């Protein structure tokens, strides 16, 4: 179908948030209050932090402040791939923390298992399906990338199954596939908005005081108490945790480490049984292709296809703006790629199109820290893989607040910070050259130019 025609009636809002399950907003913070812990941010980072703070010690008084609505940002607009990896994939982990990779992989699987158990414990229905992820190669050079780490996979005992062309097409049938790797248990599909709302309900049930539409404008530390000011009230606490993603940070130093990268997504109408049968997909895995600019796609519980990725856009100046949530050129490109991948679905139209902002850091996986004498902690920089890893990040924040040394706080990954981005306007220049080089590498059998090789050597990168 002509992509423009297929997109003509697509709503310009995130499919997941366009839902009858969306709860009414919690009340604004009005007046002055005190608490033991204030969590800022009502995305996955903040929700997990508030929930687990109460699970660790039910007697503490926890307030959660969200500037807009729970889950409205990256948390409610993502692909819903809830992954075990804490390192933005095996290759990135191997490159940066080889000596602790086995521990990181084990902790990542335990984190995903715990997410699953939490859903049972609080009866959170977010269509959780632990189907795994199918990594597919669509160019010959990508096949080498998929087989590159086989020895390490065997050594770590990971549940990955290599698939040749026919085997991968027996799973999900696209004429573009040349081979694949099925990571069987390290990834689950979720409805991310329903997960966020379920965590919100669980927080409320445990006694967390949740306030939405309560943006924190400033933070004042008098030596023992940190006071957070919102438009209609203040919250003062002994301890503060920031899960504020890529938004203008309350702690200035975070500005150097995260940049906003926009990522775009389409959702189709529900497939008919005949359309689904034409693709196969009976094991319902999430799928990711293996270019530097990659697509991710998956089925929803009513058999729509979510189709996202490829263009990772940094707008010069590095601002977060509502107008950037829509990008028609990217939607058309994504639609063309969808039909090229699945010609059997040529008659399928799109019901929704949207974008969201990713908190990208130069090492692609979250970093952590303390400030104000250890009374304030933060986690940021999940770089497009935070649906599962934010729970681990929340645990790190709570460990840091407790002052205890734990297996998590002793990780080099947790102790080290990423390399900062240069300030603007150099930042924009560096990122745009990197984006151009990445696109070029995909057109040249994966060959990385001098610029990318230099960045690789410095341990610096740009990704969504
Ligand atoms: C299009 C897209 C697709 C993605 N796909 C995947 C995927 O499939 N799998 C995956 O693992 N990850 C994916 N991600 C990334 C994932 O969504 C994020 O890593 C994760 O949601 C980060 O959660 P967070 O709570 O840290 O940040 P956010 O969800 O951004 O939440 C931060 C919250 O803090 C609030 N806030 C900020 N400042 C203040 C303040 N001063 N006062 C009060 N509140 C404040 C904001 O309003 C916001 O609600 C994707 C992201 C996008 C955008």
Short mmCIF file of C-alpha atoms and ligand atoms in Angstrom, two decimals:
data_model
loop_
_atom_site.label_atom_id
_atom_site.label_comp_id
_atom_site.label_asym_id
_atom_site.label_seq_id
_atom_site.Cartn_x
_atom_site.Cartn_y
_atom_site.Cartn_z
CA UNK A 1 0.00 0.00 0.00
CA UNK A 2 1.12 3.55 -0.57
CA UNK A 3 2.66 4.56 2.81
CA UNK A 4 0.92 7.95 2.76
CA UNK A 5 -2.44 6.27 2.29
CA UNK A 6 -1.67 3.70 4.98
CA UNK A 7 -0.80 6.47 7.44
CA UNK A 8 -3.66 8.79 6.56
CA UNK A 9 -5.91 7.83 9.49
CA UNK A 10 -3.18 7.01 12.00
CA UNK A 11 -3.72 8.82 15.30
CA UNK A 12 -0.86 11.10 16.30
CA UNK A 13 -0.49 9.77 19.84
CA UNK A 14 1.13 6.81 21.59
CA UNK A 15 -1.01 3.71 21.18
CA UNK A 16 -0.29 2.46 24.71
CA UNK A 17 -1.44 5.69 26.38
CA UNK A 18 -4.58 5.85 24.21
CA UNK A 19 -6.22 3.31 26.50
CA UNK A 20 -9.37 2.87 28.60
CA UNK A 21 -7.12 1.54 31.39
CA UNK A 22 -5.51 4.97 31.92
CA UNK A 23 -6.29 5.97 35.51
CA UNK A 24 -7.47 9.41 36.60
CA UNK A 25 -4.60 11.59 37.71
CA UNK A 26 -3.50 11.51 41.33
CA UNK A 27 -3.90 14.87 43.11
CA UNK A 28 -1.36 17.67 42.71
CA UNK A 29 0.93 18.35 45.64
CA UNK A 30 -0.74 21.26 47.42
CA UNK A 31 0.72 22.81 50.55
CA UNK A 32 3.84 21.77 52.40
CA UNK A 33 4.61 18.21 53.40
CA UNK A 34 7.45 16.12 54.79
CA UNK A 35 8.48 12.54 54.08
CA UNK A 36 11.36 10.14 54.67
CA UNK A 37 11.99 9.77 50.95
CA UNK A 38 10.83 11.83 47.97
CA UNK A 39 11.08 10.20 44.56
CA UNK A 40 11.00 12.59 41.59
CA UNK A 41 9.70 11.16 38.29
CA UNK A 42 6.75 8.89 37.58
CA UNK A 43 8.33 6.77 34.87
CA UNK A 44 9.61 3.25 35.48
CA UNK A 45 12.68 4.52 37.40
CA UNK A 46 10.64 6.49 39.91
CA UNK A 47 7.84 3.93 40.21
CA UNK A 48 10.20 1.02 40.92
CA UNK A 49 12.14 3.14 43.41
CA UNK A 50 9.04 4.13 45.35
CA UNK A 51 7.60 0.61 45.30
CA UNK A 52 10.77 -1.15 46.39
CA UNK A 53 11.51 1.47 49.07
CA UNK A 54 8.20 0.49 50.69
CA UNK A 55 8.87 -3.21 50.16
CA UNK A 56 12.26 -2.87 51.87
CA UNK A 57 10.82 -0.92 54.81
CA UNK A 58 7.03 -0.60 55.01
CA UNK A 59 7.32 1.91 57.85
CA UNK A 60 8.91 4.70 55.79
CA UNK A 61 6.89 7.55 54.38
CA UNK A 62 7.42 7.88 50.62
CA UNK A 63 6.18 10.67 48.33
CA UNK A 64 6.38 10.38 44.53
CA UNK A 65 6.24 13.62 42.50
CA UNK A 66 5.50 13.43 38.77
CA UNK A 67 5.54 16.61 36.69
CA UNK A 68 2.86 15.50 34.24
CA UNK A 69 1.16 12.09 34.24
CA UNK A 70 2.49 8.72 35.35
CA UNK A 71 4.19 7.01 32.41
CA UNK A 72 3.49 9.75 29.85
CA UNK A 73 7.14 9.99 28.68
CA UNK A 74 9.47 7.21 27.44
CA UNK A 75 7.87 4.80 29.90
CA UNK A 76 4.47 4.85 28.15
CA UNK A 77 5.69 5.15 24.53
CA UNK A 78 8.30 2.46 24.12
CA UNK A 79 8.42 -0.83 22.23
CA UNK A 80 7.63 -2.82 25.37
CA UNK A 81 10.70 -5.07 25.06
CA UNK A 82 11.41 -5.83 28.72
CA UNK A 83 14.94 -7.13 28.57
CA UNK A 84 17.24 -8.89 31.00
CA UNK A 85 20.32 -7.09 29.72
CA UNK A 86 21.68 -4.37 31.99
CA UNK A 87 24.44 -3.43 29.55
CA UNK A 88 22.51 -2.55 26.38
CA UNK A 89 23.27 -5.99 24.98
CA UNK A 90 26.04 -8.51 25.28
CA UNK A 91 28.50 -6.85 22.88
CA UNK A 92 28.41 -3.50 24.71
CA UNK A 93 28.82 -5.25 28.07
CA UNK A 94 31.72 -7.31 26.78
CA UNK A 95 33.48 -4.24 25.46
CA UNK A 96 33.13 -2.21 28.65
CA UNK A 97 32.97 -4.58 31.63
CA UNK A 98 34.31 -7.95 30.42
CA UNK A 99 35.45 -9.07 33.87
CA UNK A 100 32.01 -8.63 35.41
CA UNK A 101 29.87 -9.65 32.43
CA UNK A 102 28.93 -13.04 33.87
CA UNK A 103 27.73 -11.31 37.04
CA UNK A 104 25.87 -8.63 35.06
CA UNK A 105 24.13 -11.25 32.94
CA UNK A 106 23.11 -13.25 36.03
CA UNK A 107 21.86 -10.13 37.81
CA UNK A 108 19.95 -9.08 34.68
CA UNK A 109 18.12 -12.40 34.45
CA UNK A 110 17.35 -12.26 38.19
CA UNK A 111 15.99 -8.73 37.67
CA UNK A 112 13.68 -9.90 34.87
CA UNK A 113 12.55 -12.87 37.00
CA UNK A 114 11.77 -10.45 39.83
CA UNK A 115 9.76 -8.21 37.49
CA UNK A 116 7.70 -11.26 36.54
CA UNK A 117 7.20 -12.18 40.22
CA UNK A 118 6.16 -8.59 41.04
CA UNK A 119 3.46 -8.79 38.38
CA UNK A 120 2.07 -11.92 40.03
CA UNK A 121 2.37 -10.46 43.53
CA UNK A 122 0.37 -7.34 42.73
CA UNK A 123 -1.78 -8.91 40.00
CA UNK A 124 -0.56 -6.43 37.39
CA UNK A 125 -2.00 -7.33 34.00
CA UNK A 126 0.27 -5.81 31.37
CA UNK A 127 0.13 -8.64 28.79
CA UNK A 128 3.54 -9.89 29.91
CA UNK A 129 4.72 -12.58 27.45
CA UNK A 130 8.22 -14.01 28.00
CA UNK A 131 8.73 -14.87 24.36
CA UNK A 132 12.34 -13.78 23.96
CA UNK A 133 13.79 -11.73 21.15
CA UNK A 134 14.70 -12.81 17.65
CA UNK A 135 17.77 -10.99 16.34
CA UNK A 136 17.65 -11.18 12.54
CA UNK A 137 20.25 -10.50 9.86
CA UNK A 138 19.05 -8.83 6.68
CA UNK A 139 22.52 -8.28 5.13
CA UNK A 140 25.35 -10.83 4.82
CA UNK A 141 27.71 -8.77 7.01
CA UNK A 142 25.17 -8.89 9.85
CA UNK A 143 25.40 -12.71 9.94
CA UNK A 144 29.00 -12.42 11.16
CA UNK A 145 27.86 -10.11 13.95
CA UNK A 146 25.28 -12.67 15.10
CA UNK A 147 27.75 -15.54 15.25
CA UNK A 148 30.61 -13.45 16.67
CA UNK A 149 29.87 -14.09 20.33
CA UNK A 150 28.84 -17.76 20.12
CA UNK A 151 31.79 -18.91 22.24
CA UNK A 152 30.98 -16.37 24.95
CA UNK A 153 27.29 -17.32 24.81
CA UNK A 154 28.23 -20.97 25.38
CA UNK A 155 30.66 -20.04 28.15
CA UNK A 156 28.02 -17.97 29.96
CA UNK A 157 25.39 -20.66 29.36
CA UNK A 158 22.96 -18.21 27.77
CA UNK A 159 19.73 -19.47 26.24
CA UNK A 160 20.39 -18.38 22.62
CA UNK A 161 19.49 -20.50 19.60
CA UNK A 162 21.21 -19.82 16.26
CA UNK A 163 18.87 -20.10 13.27
CA UNK A 164 19.69 -20.39 9.58
CA UNK A 165 17.64 -18.68 6.88
CA UNK A 166 14.91 -21.33 6.68
CA UNK A 167 14.73 -21.74 10.44
CA UNK A 168 14.35 -18.03 11.08
CA UNK A 169 11.72 -17.74 8.35
CA UNK A 170 9.86 -20.65 9.96
CA UNK A 171 9.58 -18.44 13.06
CA UNK A 172 8.69 -15.14 11.37
CA UNK A 173 8.46 -15.09 7.62
CA UNK A 174 10.18 -12.24 5.85
CA UNK A 175 11.93 -12.54 2.50
CA UNK A 176 14.57 -10.14 3.83
CA UNK A 177 15.88 -12.53 6.52
CA UNK A 178 19.17 -14.33 6.01
CA UNK A 179 19.58 -15.86 9.48
CA UNK A 180 18.95 -15.14 13.12
CA UNK A 181 19.62 -15.72 16.78
CA UNK A 182 16.74 -16.38 19.17
CA UNK A 183 17.47 -15.10 22.65
CA UNK A 184 14.82 -17.25 24.26
CA UNK A 185 14.28 -16.24 27.87
CA UNK A 186 16.10 -12.92 28.21
CA UNK A 187 13.25 -10.73 27.01
CA UNK A 188 9.51 -10.36 27.61
CA UNK A 189 6.92 -8.33 25.74
CA UNK A 190 4.80 -6.00 27.87
CA UNK A 191 2.25 -3.26 27.47
CA UNK A 192 4.46 -0.59 29.05
CA UNK A 193 1.69 1.84 29.98
CA UNK A 194 -0.31 -0.86 31.76
CA UNK A 195 2.88 -1.90 33.54
CA UNK A 196 3.43 1.69 34.71
CA UNK A 197 -0.18 2.09 35.85
CA UNK A 198 0.00 -1.28 37.62
CA UNK A 199 3.14 -0.18 39.46
CA UNK A 200 1.38 3.07 40.37
CA UNK A 201 -1.52 1.08 41.87
CA UNK A 202 0.90 -1.15 43.77
CA UNK A 203 2.65 1.97 45.14
CA UNK A 204 -0.68 3.41 46.26
CA UNK A 205 -1.66 0.13 47.93
CA UNK A 206 1.60 0.14 49.92
CA UNK A 207 0.95 3.71 51.05
CA UNK A 208 3.16 5.75 48.72
CA UNK A 209 1.71 9.26 48.37
CA UNK A 210 1.61 9.85 44.61
CA UNK A 211 1.20 13.36 43.19
CA UNK A 212 0.85 13.94 39.46
CA UNK A 213 0.99 17.30 37.63
CA UNK A 214 3.53 18.36 40.28
CA UNK A 215 6.74 19.38 38.52
CA UNK A 216 9.66 20.00 40.85
CA UNK A 217 11.03 23.44 39.96
CA UNK A 218 13.88 23.68 42.45
CA UNK A 219 15.74 21.85 45.15
CA UNK A 220 17.12 23.37 48.37
CA UNK A 221 19.40 21.59 50.80
CA UNK A 222 19.70 22.95 54.35
CA UNK A 223 22.22 20.33 55.44
CA UNK A 224 19.81 17.77 56.88
CA UNK A 225 16.69 18.13 54.77
CA UNK A 226 16.20 18.57 51.03
CA UNK A 227 13.16 20.64 50.09
CA UNK A 228 11.61 20.26 46.65
CA UNK A 229 9.44 23.09 45.38
CA UNK A 230 6.48 22.51 43.03
CA UNK A 231 4.03 25.17 41.78
CA UNK A 232 1.50 24.56 44.61
CA UNK A 233 3.53 23.09 47.43
CA UNK A 234 6.79 21.74 48.79
CA UNK A 235 7.99 18.35 49.94
CA UNK A 236 10.89 18.11 52.38
CA UNK A 237 12.71 14.87 53.06
CA UNK A 238 15.85 13.36 54.47
CA UNK A 239 16.44 11.52 51.22
CA UNK A 240 15.65 12.14 47.54
CA UNK A 241 15.84 9.85 44.50
CA UNK A 242 15.78 11.29 40.97
CA UNK A 243 14.29 9.21 38.18
CA UNK A 244 13.78 12.14 35.84
CA UNK A 245 15.11 10.65 32.60
CA UNK A 246 16.33 13.13 30.03
CA UNK A 247 14.35 16.14 31.24
CA UNK A 248 16.16 19.28 32.43
CA UNK A 249 17.87 17.83 35.48
CA UNK A 250 17.55 19.12 39.03
CA UNK A 251 21.23 18.29 39.41
CA UNK A 252 23.32 20.34 36.97
CA UNK A 253 26.07 17.76 36.52
CA UNK A 254 23.68 15.33 34.79
CA UNK A 255 23.49 17.69 31.79
CA UNK A 256 26.92 16.57 30.66
CA UNK A 257 26.03 12.91 30.54
CA UNK A 258 22.65 12.54 28.80
CA UNK A 259 21.36 13.81 25.47
CA UNK A 260 17.78 13.58 24.15
CA UNK A 261 17.46 11.29 21.14
CA UNK A 262 14.08 10.93 19.46
CA UNK A 263 12.85 7.54 18.35
CA UNK A 264 9.67 6.91 16.30
CA UNK A 265 7.06 4.16 16.23
CA UNK A 266 4.11 2.98 14.14
CA UNK A 267 1.30 0.66 15.22
CA UNK A 268 -0.80 -1.26 12.72
CA UNK A 269 -4.44 -2.20 12.94
CA UNK A 270 -4.99 -5.70 14.40
CA UNK A 271 -3.97 -8.36 11.89
CA UNK A 272 -6.69 -10.75 10.75
CA UNK A 273 -6.04 -14.47 11.44
CA UNK A 274 -5.18 -14.87 7.72
CA UNK A 275 -2.70 -11.97 7.79
CA UNK A 276 -1.05 -13.35 10.92
CA UNK A 277 -0.86 -16.83 9.41
CA UNK A 278 0.91 -15.33 6.38
CA UNK A 279 3.73 -14.18 8.68
CA UNK A 280 3.79 -17.16 11.04
CA UNK A 281 5.08 -15.63 14.26
CA UNK A 282 3.44 -18.32 16.39
CA UNK A 283 6.10 -17.94 19.13
CA UNK A 284 5.35 -14.19 19.25
CA UNK A 285 8.95 -13.08 19.85
CA UNK A 286 10.04 -9.47 19.73
CA UNK A 287 12.20 -8.97 16.65
CA UNK A 288 15.17 -6.70 16.11
CA UNK A 289 17.24 -6.44 12.96
CA UNK A 290 20.97 -6.09 13.19
CA UNK A 291 22.03 -2.93 11.36
CA UNK A 292 23.53 -0.01 13.23
CA UNK A 293 20.24 1.68 12.41
CA UNK A 294 17.86 -1.06 13.46
CA UNK A 295 14.13 -1.70 13.55
CA UNK A 296 12.37 -3.36 16.47
CA UNK A 297 8.95 -4.91 16.09
CA UNK A 298 6.53 -7.12 17.94
CA UNK A 299 2.92 -8.26 18.25
CA UNK A 300 0.48 -6.77 20.76
CA UNK A 301 -2.05 -8.88 22.63
CA UNK A 302 -4.64 -8.10 19.93
CA UNK A 303 -2.16 -8.91 17.14
CA UNK A 304 -1.23 -5.47 15.93
CA UNK A 305 2.36 -5.00 14.84
CA UNK A 306 4.36 -2.32 16.62
CA UNK A 307 7.12 -1.21 14.24
CA UNK A 308 9.75 1.27 15.44
CA UNK A 309 13.31 2.46 15.37
CA UNK A 310 15.76 3.10 12.51
CA UNK A 311 16.00 6.91 12.61
CA UNK A 312 17.49 8.06 15.92
CA UNK A 313 17.16 11.82 15.72
CA UNK A 314 19.10 14.38 17.72
CA UNK A 315 17.73 17.88 17.18
CA UNK A 316 20.52 20.45 17.25
CA UNK A 317 20.53 22.29 20.54
CA UNK A 318 19.44 19.20 22.46
CA UNK A 319 16.02 20.40 23.55
CA UNK A 320 13.04 18.27 24.55
CA UNK A 321 9.98 19.62 22.72
CA UNK A 322 6.49 18.31 22.17
CA UNK A 323 6.66 19.17 18.44
CA UNK A 324 9.51 16.65 18.04
CA UNK A 325 7.12 13.81 18.97
CA UNK A 326 5.90 13.76 15.34
CA UNK A 327 8.15 13.38 12.29
CA UNK A 328 6.32 12.61 9.07
CA UNK A 329 9.42 11.86 7.00
CA UNK A 330 10.37 9.15 9.48
CA UNK A 331 6.84 7.72 9.61
CA UNK A 332 6.80 7.33 5.82
CA UNK A 333 10.24 5.71 5.86
CA UNK A 334 9.16 3.31 8.62
CA UNK A 335 6.02 2.38 6.66
CA UNK A 336 8.10 1.67 3.53
CA UNK A 337 10.45 -0.54 5.55
CA UNK A 338 7.47 -2.38 7.09
CA UNK A 339 6.04 -3.28 3.67
CA UNK A 340 9.48 -4.30 2.36
CA UNK A 341 9.90 -6.63 5.34
CA UNK A 342 6.38 -8.07 5.17
CA UNK A 343 5.05 -7.86 1.60
CA UNK A 344 2.30 -10.28 2.76
CA UNK A 345 0.90 -7.40 4.84
CA UNK A 346 0.62 -4.97 1.94
CA UNK A 347 -3.03 -4.23 2.81
CA UNK A 348 -2.46 -3.46 6.47
CA UNK A 349 -2.90 0.14 7.62
CA UNK A 350 -1.50 1.99 10.60
CA UNK A 351 -3.66 3.08 13.53
CA UNK A 352 -1.11 5.16 15.52
CA UNK A 353 2.17 7.02 15.01
CA UNK A 354 4.25 8.66 17.69
CA UNK A 355 7.71 9.51 18.91
CA UNK A 356 9.44 9.64 22.24
CA UNK A 357 12.63 10.83 23.75
CA UNK A 358 15.44 8.55 24.89
CA UNK A 359 18.01 9.45 27.58
CA UNK A 360 21.14 8.54 25.66
CA UNK A 361 24.54 8.41 27.32
CA UNK A 362 27.89 7.68 25.71
CA UNK A 363 28.19 4.17 27.17
CA UNK A 364 24.56 3.21 26.28
CA UNK A 365 23.70 1.86 29.71
CA UNK A 366 22.57 3.64 32.85
CA UNK A 367 24.89 5.37 35.28
CA UNK A 368 24.32 6.12 38.93
CA UNK A 369 25.49 8.56 41.54
CA UNK A 370 25.06 10.38 44.81
CA UNK A 371 25.07 14.07 45.66
CA UNK A 372 24.27 16.29 48.66
CA UNK A 373 26.31 14.18 51.05
CA UNK A 374 24.73 10.96 49.86
CA UNK A 375 21.18 12.14 50.64
CA UNK A 376 20.27 12.48 46.95
CA UNK A 377 20.77 9.72 44.38
CA UNK A 378 20.07 9.39 40.68
CA UNK A 379 19.97 6.88 37.83
CA UNK A 380 19.87 7.98 34.19
CA UNK A 381 21.13 7.13 30.71
CA UNK A 382 19.21 3.90 30.01
CA UNK A 383 19.57 4.66 26.27
CA UNK A 384 16.56 2.89 24.83
CA UNK A 385 16.78 -0.21 27.01
CA UNK A 386 15.24 0.80 30.29
CA UNK A 387 11.97 -1.11 30.50
CA UNK A 388 13.64 -3.87 32.55
CA UNK A 389 16.89 -2.18 33.59
CA UNK A 390 15.11 0.66 35.45
CA UNK A 391 14.15 -1.82 38.16
CA UNK A 392 17.82 -2.68 38.62
CA UNK A 393 18.60 1.07 38.58
CA UNK A 394 15.99 1.66 41.29
CA UNK A 395 17.61 -1.01 43.44
CA UNK A 396 21.01 0.66 42.95
CA UNK A 397 19.53 4.01 44.04
CA UNK A 398 18.05 2.44 47.18
CA UNK A 399 21.35 0.65 47.94
CA UNK A 400 23.22 3.96 47.60
CA UNK A 401 20.74 5.70 49.92
CA UNK A 402 21.09 2.95 52.50
CA UNK A 403 24.86 3.47 52.51
CA UNK A 404 25.38 -0.30 52.43
CA UNK A 405 27.87 -2.01 50.16
CA UNK A 406 26.00 -4.55 48.07
CA UNK A 407 26.86 -6.72 45.11
CA UNK A 408 25.29 -4.00 42.97
CA UNK A 409 27.15 -1.02 44.44
CA UNK A 410 30.47 -2.85 44.09
CA UNK A 411 30.13 -3.25 40.32
CA UNK A 412 32.55 -1.23 38.23
CA UNK A 413 29.57 -0.50 35.97
CA UNK A 414 27.87 1.22 38.92
CA UNK A 415 30.93 3.02 40.25
CA UNK A 416 32.07 4.49 36.92
CA UNK A 417 30.48 7.34 34.97
CA UNK A 418 30.21 7.57 31.18
CA UNK A 419 32.42 9.96 29.24
CA UNK A 420 30.58 13.31 29.14
CA UNK A 421 29.34 14.81 25.87
CA UNK A 422 31.00 18.07 24.82
CA UNK A 423 28.94 21.25 25.31
CA UNK A 424 26.80 22.76 22.51
CA UNK A 425 27.30 23.64 19.70
CA UNK A 426 30.18 21.13 19.44
CA UNK A 427 27.83 18.47 20.82
CA UNK A 428 25.43 18.81 17.88
CA UNK A 429 28.30 18.70 15.38
CA UNK A 430 29.81 15.56 16.91
CA UNK A 431 26.47 13.76 17.10
CA UNK A 432 25.43 14.62 13.53
CA UNK A 433 28.78 13.42 12.11
CA UNK A 434 28.36 10.22 14.10
CA UNK A 435 24.80 9.69 12.82
CA UNK A 436 25.97 10.23 9.24
CA UNK A 437 28.83 7.78 9.73
CA UNK A 438 26.55 5.14 11.23
CA UNK A 439 24.14 5.36 8.27
CA UNK A 440 27.12 5.10 5.91
CA UNK A 441 28.43 2.01 7.71
CA UNK A 442 25.09 0.29 7.14
CA UNK A 443 25.32 1.06 3.42
CA UNK A 444 28.94 -0.23 3.24
CA UNK A 445 28.63 -3.77 4.62
CA UNK A 446 29.05 -2.54 8.20
CA UNK A 447 32.50 -1.00 7.55
CA UNK A 448 33.16 1.68 10.14
CA UNK A 449 34.91 4.84 8.96
CA UNK A 450 37.83 6.54 10.70
CA UNK A 451 35.51 8.66 12.83
CA UNK A 452 33.57 5.69 14.21
CA UNK A 453 36.77 3.73 14.79
CA UNK A 454 38.21 6.65 16.75
CA UNK A 455 35.04 6.85 18.87
CA UNK A 456 35.16 3.07 19.41
CA UNK A 457 38.73 3.37 20.68
CA UNK A 458 37.70 6.11 23.11
CA UNK A 459 34.73 4.07 24.34
CA UNK A 460 32.32 6.74 23.10
CA UNK A 461 29.20 6.20 21.10
CA UNK A 462 25.79 7.36 19.98
CA UNK A 463 22.75 5.10 19.96
CA UNK A 464 19.01 5.00 20.59
C1 LIG B 1 10.11 5.28 21.29
C2 LIG B 1 10.83 4.56 22.39
C3 LIG B 1 10.98 3.17 22.32
C4 LIG B 1 11.65 2.49 23.35
N1 LIG B 1 11.65 1.13 23.34
C5 LIG B 1 12.17 0.45 24.40
C6 LIG B 1 12.05 -0.96 24.48
O1 LIG B 1 11.39 -1.60 23.66
N2 LIG B 1 12.67 -1.59 25.51
C7 LIG B 1 13.35 -0.90 26.47
O2 LIG B 1 13.90 -1.52 27.38
N3 LIG B 1 13.40 0.45 26.46
C8 LIG B 1 12.81 1.13 25.47
N4 LIG B 1 12.82 2.50 25.46
C9 LIG B 1 13.44 3.19 26.62
C10 LIG B 1 12.57 3.13 27.86
O3 LIG B 1 11.28 3.56 27.55
C11 LIG B 1 13.21 4.03 28.93
O4 LIG B 1 14.54 3.60 29.16
C12 LIG B 1 12.48 4.01 30.26
O5 LIG B 1 11.11 4.19 30.10
C13 LIG B 1 13.07 5.11 31.15
O6 LIG B 1 12.23 5.31 32.26
P1 LIG B 1 12.51 6.53 33.22
O7 LIG B 1 11.53 6.43 34.32
O8 LIG B 1 13.95 6.54 33.59
O9 LIG B 1 12.28 7.83 32.33
P2 LIG B 1 10.92 8.49 31.77
O10 LIG B 1 9.96 7.49 31.31
O11 LIG B 1 11.37 9.53 30.80
O12 LIG B 1 10.29 9.19 33.03
C14 LIG B 1 10.85 10.32 33.64
C15 LIG B 1 9.71 11.03 34.35
O13 LIG B 1 10.24 12.05 35.17
C16 LIG B 1 9.37 13.14 35.14
N5 LIG B 1 10.12 14.34 35.51
C17 LIG B 1 11.23 14.83 34.94
N6 LIG B 1 11.65 15.95 35.57
C18 LIG B 1 10.76 16.15 36.58
C19 LIG B 1 10.63 17.16 37.57
N7 LIG B 1 11.50 18.17 37.68
N8 LIG B 1 9.59 17.08 38.44
C20 LIG B 1 8.70 16.06 38.38
N9 LIG B 1 8.77 15.09 37.43
C21 LIG B 1 9.79 15.13 36.55
C22 LIG B 1 8.88 13.19 33.70
O14 LIG B 1 7.67 13.92 33.58
C23 LIG B 1 8.74 11.71 33.37
O15 LIG B 1 7.45 11.23 33.62
C24 LIG B 1 12.20 3.21 24.45
C25 LIG B 1 12.05 4.60 24.51
C26 LIG B 1 11.37 5.27 23.50
C27 LIG B 1 11.19 6.76 23.61
#
